[in-house]
Coordinates of C-alpha atoms and ligand atoms in Angstrom, one line a residue:
X1 CA -0.1 0.0 0.1
X2 CA 1.5 3.7 -0.9
X3 CA 0.5 6.2 1.4
X4 CA 1.0 9.5 -0.3
X5 CA 2.3 13.0 1.3
X6 CA 1.9 16.2 -0.7
X7 CA 3.9 19.5 -0.5
X8 CA 1.0 21.8 0.9
X9 CA 1.2 25.6 1.4
X10 CA 1.5 25.2 5.3
X11 CA 4.7 25.1 7.2
X12 CA 3.8 21.5 8.4
X13 CA 4.2 18.1 6.9
X14 CA 1.7 15.3 7.2
X15 CA 3.9 12.3 7.9
X16 CA 7.4 12.7 9.5
X17 CA 10.4 10.9 8.8
X18 CA 11.0 9.2 12.3
X19 CA 7.5 7.5 12.2
X20 CA 8.2 6.0 8.8
X21 CA 9.2 3.0 10.1
X22 CA 5.6 2.7 12.2
X23 CA 3.8 3.4 9.1
X24 CA 6.0 0.3 7.4
X25 CA 4.7 -2.3 10.1
X26 CA 1.4 -1.4 9.1
X27 CA 2.3 -2.1 5.2
X28 CA 2.4 1.0 4.1
X29 CA 5.3 2.9 2.0
X30 CA 5.7 6.6 2.3
X31 CA 5.7 8.5 -1.0
X32 CA 6.1 12.2 -0.4
X33 CA 6.8 15.2 -2.6
X34 CA 9.8 16.9 -3.0
X35 CA 10.6 19.4 -0.4
X36 CA 7.1 18.7 1.5
X37 CA 9.2 18.4 5.0
X38 CA 11.4 21.3 4.4
X39 CA 9.4 24.3 6.1
X40 CA 9.0 21.8 9.6
X41 CA 12.5 21.1 8.9
X42 CA 12.4 17.8 7.7
X43 CA 14.8 17.4 4.8
X44 CA 14.3 15.0 1.8
X45 CA 17.5 13.1 2.9
X46 CA 15.9 12.8 5.9
X47 CA 12.9 10.9 4.4
X48 CA 15.3 8.9 2.0
X49 CA 17.6 7.7 4.7
X50 CA 14.1 6.6 6.7
X51 CA 12.9 4.8 3.4
X52 CA 10.5 7.1 2.4
X53 CA 10.1 7.4 -1.1
X54 CA 10.7 11.4 -2.3
X55 CA 9.2 12.0 -5.4
X56 CA 6.6 13.8 -7.6
X57 CA 3.2 14.9 -7.1
X58 CA 1.9 13.6 -10.3
X59 CA 3.7 10.1 -9.2
X60 CA 2.1 10.2 -5.9
X61 CA -1.4 10.9 -6.9
X62 CA -1.7 8.4 -9.6
X63 CA -0.1 5.6 -7.4
X64 CA -1.5 6.6 -3.7
X65 CA -3.5 3.9 -2.2
X66 CA -4.1 6.8 0.5
X67 CA -3.3 10.3 0.5
X68 CA -3.0 12.4 3.7
X69 CA -3.3 16.1 3.6
X70 CA -4.0 18.7 6.5
X71 CA -6.0 20.9 4.0
X72 CA -8.6 19.4 1.3
X73 CA -6.8 18.9 -1.8
X74 CA -7.9 20.7 -4.9
X75 CA -10.5 19.2 -7.3
X76 CA -7.7 18.7 -9.7
X77 CA -5.5 16.8 -7.5
X78 CA -8.7 14.7 -6.3
X79 CA -9.4 13.9 -10.0
X80 CA -5.4 12.6 -10.5
X81 CA -6.0 10.0 -7.9
X82 CA -6.4 6.4 -8.8
X83 CA -10.0 4.8 -8.4
X84 CA -11.3 4.4 -4.8
X85 CA -8.1 6.0 -3.1
X86 CA -8.9 7.1 0.5
X87 CA -8.2 10.9 0.7
X88 CA -7.7 11.8 4.9
X89 CA -7.7 15.4 5.4
X90 CA -10.0 17.7 7.3
X91 CA -13.1 18.7 4.9
X92 CA -15.1 20.7 8.0
X93 CA -18.6 19.5 6.8
X94 CA -19.8 20.5 10.2
X95 CA -19.1 24.1 8.9
X96 CA -20.6 23.6 5.2
X97 CA -22.0 20.3 4.4
X98 CA -22.2 20.7 0.6
X99 CA -18.6 19.6 0.2
X100 CA -20.2 16.0 0.7
X101 CA -21.9 16.7 -2.2
X102 CA -19.1 18.3 -4.0
X103 CA -17.1 14.9 -3.4
X104 CA -19.5 12.6 -4.6
X105 CA -18.1 13.5 -8.3
X106 CA -14.2 11.8 -7.5
X107 CA -13.6 8.1 -7.6
X108 CA -12.3 8.2 -3.9
X109 CA -13.4 7.5 -0.4
X110 CA -13.0 10.6 1.8
X111 CA -12.3 10.8 5.5
X112 CA -12.5 13.9 7.4
X113 CA -10.2 14.2 10.7
X114 CA -12.8 16.6 12.1
X115 CA -15.5 14.1 12.6
X116 CA -13.8 11.8 14.4
X117 CA -15.7 11.6 17.5
X118 CA -14.2 13.0 20.8
X119 CA -14.3 9.6 22.6
X120 CA -11.5 8.2 24.9
X121 CA -10.8 5.7 22.3
X122 CA -10.3 7.8 19.7
X123 CA -8.0 10.3 21.8
X124 CA -4.8 9.1 20.2
X125 CA -6.4 9.9 16.5
X126 CA -7.6 13.5 17.5
X127 CA -5.8 16.1 15.4
X128 CA -8.1 18.6 16.4
X129 CA -6.8 18.1 20.1
X130 CA -3.1 18.0 18.9
X131 CA -3.5 21.1 17.0
X132 CA -5.3 23.1 19.4
X133 CA -3.0 22.3 22.2
X134 CA -0.3 23.5 20.3
X135 CA -2.2 26.5 19.3
X136 CA -3.1 27.7 23.0
X137 CA 0.4 27.1 24.1
X138 CA 1.9 29.2 21.0
X139 CA -1.2 32.0 21.7
X140 CA 0.5 32.8 25.2
X141 CA 4.0 32.9 23.7
X142 CA 2.5 35.2 20.7
X143 CA 1.1 37.7 23.6
X144 CA 4.4 37.3 25.3
X145 CA 6.4 38.7 22.5
X146 CA 3.6 41.6 22.2
X147 CA 3.6 42.7 25.7
X148 CA 5.7 45.2 27.0
X149 CA 5.7 43.7 30.2
X150 CA 7.0 40.9 32.3
X151 CA 5.0 37.7 33.0
X152 CA 5.9 36.8 36.6
X153 CA 6.0 38.7 39.8
X154 CA 9.5 40.1 40.3
X155 CA 11.2 41.6 43.4
X156 CA 14.5 43.3 41.7
X157 CA 16.9 46.0 43.0
X158 CA 15.2 48.7 41.0
X159 CA 11.7 48.1 42.1
X160 CA 9.1 45.5 42.3
X161 CA 7.2 43.9 39.4
X162 CA 3.7 42.8 39.4
X163 CA 2.6 39.6 37.8
X164 CA 0.6 40.1 34.6
X165 CA -3.1 39.3 34.5
X166 CA -4.4 36.8 31.6
X167 CA -8.0 36.0 30.9
X168 CA -8.4 33.1 29.1
X169 CA -12.1 32.8 27.2
X170 CA -13.0 29.4 26.3
X171 CA -11.4 26.5 28.2
X172 CA -11.3 23.5 25.8
X173 CA -8.2 21.8 24.3
X174 CA -6.7 25.4 23.5
X175 CA -7.9 27.3 26.2
X176 CA -6.5 25.0 29.0
X177 CA -3.1 24.6 27.4
X178 CA -3.1 28.4 27.4
X179 CA -4.2 28.8 30.8
X180 CA -1.2 26.1 32.1
X181 CA 1.6 28.1 29.7
X182 CA 0.8 31.4 31.3
X183 CA 0.7 30.0 35.1
X184 CA 4.1 28.2 34.0
X185 CA 5.4 31.5 33.1
X186 CA 4.2 33.2 36.2
X187 CA 0.9 35.2 35.3
X188 CA -2.3 35.3 37.5
X189 CA -5.1 33.6 35.1
X190 CA -8.6 33.6 35.0
X191 CA -11.0 32.1 32.7
X192 CA -14.8 31.7 31.6
X193 CA -16.7 28.5 30.1
X194 CA -20.3 27.5 29.7
X195 CA -19.5 23.6 30.1
X196 CA -19.6 22.6 33.7
X197 CA -16.6 20.4 33.2
X198 CA -14.6 23.1 32.5
X199 CA -14.9 24.6 35.9
X200 CA -12.7 21.7 37.6
X201 CA -10.2 21.8 34.7
X202 CA -9.5 25.4 35.2
X203 CA -9.4 25.3 38.8
X204 CA -6.9 21.9 38.6
X205 CA -4.4 24.1 36.6
X206 CA -4.5 26.9 39.2
X207 CA -6.8 29.4 36.9
X208 CA -9.4 31.1 38.7
X209 CA -13.2 30.6 37.4
X210 CA -15.3 33.1 36.2
X211 CA -18.7 32.0 37.2
X212 CA -21.6 33.1 35.1
X213 CA -25.0 31.7 36.1
X214 CA -27.4 30.4 33.7
X215 CA -25.0 28.5 31.2
X216 CA -26.7 26.1 29.1
X217 CA -24.8 23.1 29.1
X218 CA -25.9 20.0 27.1
X219 CA -24.0 16.5 27.5
X220 CA -25.8 15.4 24.4
X221 CA -23.6 17.4 22.1
X222 CA -20.5 15.4 22.4
X223 CA -18.4 17.3 24.8
X224 CA -18.9 20.4 22.7
X225 CA -20.7 23.8 24.1
X226 CA -24.2 24.6 22.7
X227 CA -25.0 27.9 21.8
X228 CA -25.7 30.3 24.8
X229 CA -29.0 32.4 25.7
X230 CA -28.8 36.3 25.4
X231 CA -28.8 36.6 28.9
X232 CA -25.9 34.7 29.2
X233 CA -24.0 36.1 27.1
X234 CA -25.4 39.4 28.7
X235 CA -24.1 38.6 32.0
X236 CA -20.8 36.9 30.8
X237 CA -20.0 40.3 28.7
X238 CA -20.3 42.2 32.1
X239 CA -18.3 40.1 33.9
X240 CA -15.8 39.9 31.1
X241 CA -15.7 43.7 30.6
X242 CA -14.6 44.3 34.3
X243 CA -12.1 41.7 34.0
X244 CA -10.7 43.0 30.5
X245 CA -10.0 46.7 32.4
X246 CA -7.4 45.1 34.3
X247 CA -6.0 42.6 32.3
X248 CA -2.8 42.5 30.4
X249 CA -3.5 39.8 27.8
X250 CA -6.7 38.1 26.7
X251 CA -7.0 34.7 25.0
X252 CA -10.0 33.6 23.2
X253 CA -10.5 30.2 22.0
X254 CA -14.5 30.2 22.4
X255 CA -16.1 28.1 19.6
X256 CA -19.8 26.8 19.0
X257 CA -19.3 23.7 16.6
X258 CA -20.7 24.8 13.1
X259 CA -21.6 28.1 14.1
X260 CA -20.1 31.8 14.1
X261 CA -17.6 32.3 16.9
X262 CA -19.7 34.0 20.0
X263 CA -18.8 37.9 20.2
X264 CA -17.2 38.1 23.6
X265 CA -15.1 41.4 23.3
X266 CA -17.2 43.8 21.8
X267 CA -15.1 47.2 20.6
X268 CA -16.6 49.0 23.7
X269 CA -15.1 46.0 25.9
X270 CA -11.5 46.6 24.1
X271 CA -12.0 50.4 24.4
X272 CA -11.6 50.0 28.3
X273 CA -8.4 47.7 28.2
X274 CA -5.3 49.2 28.6
X275 CA -2.8 50.5 26.6
X276 CA -0.2 48.0 25.8
X277 CA -2.3 45.1 26.5
X278 CA -2.9 42.0 24.2
X279 CA -5.5 40.0 22.5
X280 CA -5.0 36.8 21.0
X281 CA -8.0 35.8 19.0
X282 CA -7.8 31.9 17.9
X283 CA -11.5 31.9 17.0
X284 CA -10.7 34.4 14.0
X285 CA -11.2 32.1 11.3
X286 CA -15.0 31.6 12.3
X287 CA -15.7 35.1 12.7
X288 CA -13.7 36.1 15.7
X289 CA -14.6 36.5 19.6
X290 CA -13.2 39.9 19.5
X291 CA -15.3 42.3 17.3
X292 CA -12.4 43.9 16.1
X293 CA -10.1 41.0 15.3
X294 CA -9.1 40.8 11.6
X295 CA -8.1 37.0 10.7
X296 CA -4.7 36.5 9.6
X297 CA -3.6 39.8 10.8
X298 CA -2.4 41.8 13.8
X299 CA -3.6 45.3 14.2
X300 CA -4.0 47.8 17.1
X301 CA -6.9 49.6 18.3
X302 CA -6.3 52.3 21.2
X303 CA -3.2 50.8 22.1
X304 CA -4.2 47.2 22.2
X305 CA -2.8 44.7 19.8
X306 CA -5.0 42.3 18.4
X307 CA -3.9 39.2 16.9
X308 CA -6.4 37.1 14.6
X309 CA -4.8 33.5 14.1
X310 CA -6.7 30.4 13.9
X311 CA -3.7 28.4 12.3
X312 CA -1.1 29.1 15.0
X313 CA -0.3 25.3 15.3
X314 CA 1.5 25.6 12.0
X315 CA 4.2 28.4 13.7
X316 CA 5.5 25.2 15.2
X317 CA 5.6 22.7 12.4
X318 CA 8.3 20.4 13.9
X319 CA 6.5 19.3 16.9
X320 CA 3.0 19.8 15.4
X321 CA 3.5 17.7 12.2
X322 CA 5.2 15.1 14.9
X323 CA 1.8 14.9 16.8
X324 CA -0.2 14.8 13.8
X325 CA 1.8 11.8 12.3
X326 CA 1.1 9.9 15.4
X327 CA -2.6 10.7 15.4
X328 CA -2.7 9.6 11.5
X329 CA -1.1 6.4 12.5
X330 CA -3.4 5.7 15.1
X331 CA -6.0 6.2 12.6
X332 CA -4.9 4.3 10.0
X333 CA -4.3 1.4 12.1
X334 CA -7.9 1.0 12.4
X335 CA -8.1 0.7 8.6
X336 CA -5.8 -2.2 8.1
X337 CA -6.0 -5.8 8.4
X338 CA -2.7 -7.9 7.6
X339 CA -1.2 -5.3 5.5
X340 CA -4.4 -4.3 3.3
X341 CA -7.2 -1.6 3.7
X342 CA -10.1 -3.4 5.3
X343 CA -12.9 -0.8 6.4
X344 CA -15.2 -1.9 9.2
X345 CA -18.3 0.3 8.8
X346 CA -19.3 -1.1 12.4
X347 CA -16.5 0.6 13.7
X348 CA -18.0 4.0 15.0
X349 CA -14.8 6.2 14.3
X350 CA -14.5 4.8 10.4
X351 CA -18.1 5.1 9.9
X352 CA -18.4 8.9 11.5
X353 CA -15.6 10.0 9.7
X354 CA -16.4 9.1 6.3
X355 CA -17.7 11.8 4.3
X356 CA -19.3 8.9 1.9
X357 CA -21.8 5.8 1.9
X358 CA -21.4 3.5 4.6
X359 CA -20.9 0.8 1.9
X360 CA -17.2 1.3 0.3
X361 CA -17.5 2.3 -3.5
X362 CA -21.5 3.0 -3.1
X363 CA -22.3 6.9 -3.8
Ligands
NAD401 P1 -13.9 24.0 20.8 O1 -12.8 24.4 20.2 O2 -15.1 23.5 20.1 O3 -14.3 25.4 21.8 C1 -13.6 25.9 22.5 C2 -14.1 26.3 23.9 O4 -15.1 27.4 23.8 C3 -15.0 25.1 24.6 O5 -14.7 24.5 25.5 C4 -16.5 25.7 24.6 O6 -17.1 25.2 25.9 C5 -15.9 27.4 24.6 N1 -17.3 28.1 24.5 C6 -17.9 28.0 23.8 N2 -18.9 29.3 24.0 C7 -18.4 30.0 24.9 C8 -18.7 31.2 25.5 N3 -19.9 31.9 25.1 N4 -17.9 31.8 26.5 C9 -16.6 31.0 26.7 N5 -16.3 30.3 25.9 C10 -17.5 29.0 25.3 O7 -13.9 22.9 21.7 P2 -12.6 21.5 22.0 O8 -11.1 22.5 22.7 O9 -12.4 21.3 20.7 O10 -13.2 20.7 22.8 C11 -14.9 20.5 23.1 C12 -15.0 19.4 23.8 O11 -14.3 18.1 23.3 C13 -14.4 19.7 25.1 O12 -15.4 19.4 25.9 C14 -13.2 18.8 25.3 O13 -13.3 18.6 26.7 C15 -13.7 17.2 24.6 N6 -12.5 16.8 24.2 C16 -12.6 15.5 24.2 C17 -11.6 14.6 24.0 C18 -11.8 13.5 24.0 O14 -12.2 12.6 24.7 N7 -11.0 12.4 22.6 C19 -10.4 15.5 23.0 C20 -10.5 16.5 22.8 C21 -11.5 17.5 23.3

């Protein structure tokens, strides 16, 4: 079986050389497009010495039994694949389900990594978690770079420094990693999340929980948050505004799956913040938690720096590529038996992440 990896417009690469042996044990040869690992600091020579085959994109598309990418391949690439190739990517059908219809024109079997259920058994395949965790860590470092202050409390001969104050809005995977990272750097951290489970997690990391009464928490939503009432969002906005006025850094990660991100920092709140303070908005690509966020840009409003970036995991490509590769290995392990692709449609992970009919080959 041939597993193809392309050179994507992303700093990450889908499979790193040190994992090739593990894929070989499953029965895969790794074919990788020239230069695909360069931006993640894995050279073509590294792949070759790990027994990967470095080749052209056209050769990969014509021969791959499985193609793995971060971003959905182009229509031309999908058309160039051989019949019934498995395409493993992040198609985000929960944002726009027309992709499912669109993919029907290609003779492939598409799998969407963002549809893997968030269950304990699937944790080792969960690329959303791996990437969110890297992004949460990196968000704190990005903020630290722009902040004109220290993070920790310092007592020096030249005077005492107060610890920096960080507010985290949304305590899912990214938010919890941001809390842990900011705490490690010495900040005082407060966080808000409507899910009841988030409270204990915030406290266990040494953060303070911003208590907002009346949250709508649906355990049937697969662990995801559900949309909150106007009253909740209003109460939350008042409490956040109080905290924002004193904060040095606000990191926002609040998402409601398949919906526009809730606006938690309206312009009026930003205008109450201290000059020199920093907002990092990880929800930028779904509309942003801050009203002023511009996706993919760093702007300044009234002395407040606002960083809009939902792709921060790509800024740590060596480790994020390694984690992604491990997730893919664990995922493909359940699709292979005795060195052959063998899709068990009774397996919830395979069935829920496949974007085609449950019967292989059927449209
Ligand atoms: P996400 O990216 O969908 O959302 C980020 C956070 O925003 C969530 O914690 C959500 O509750 C929060 N949020 C939504 N509205 C908000 C508001 N108005 N104010 C503040 N916060 C708001 O979340 P995620 O990080 O992908 O995690 C989703 C869920 O999946 C979590 O419950 C997490 O614990 C769970 N999870 C389970 C597994 C697993 O068992 N395999 C792995 C990872 C995550």
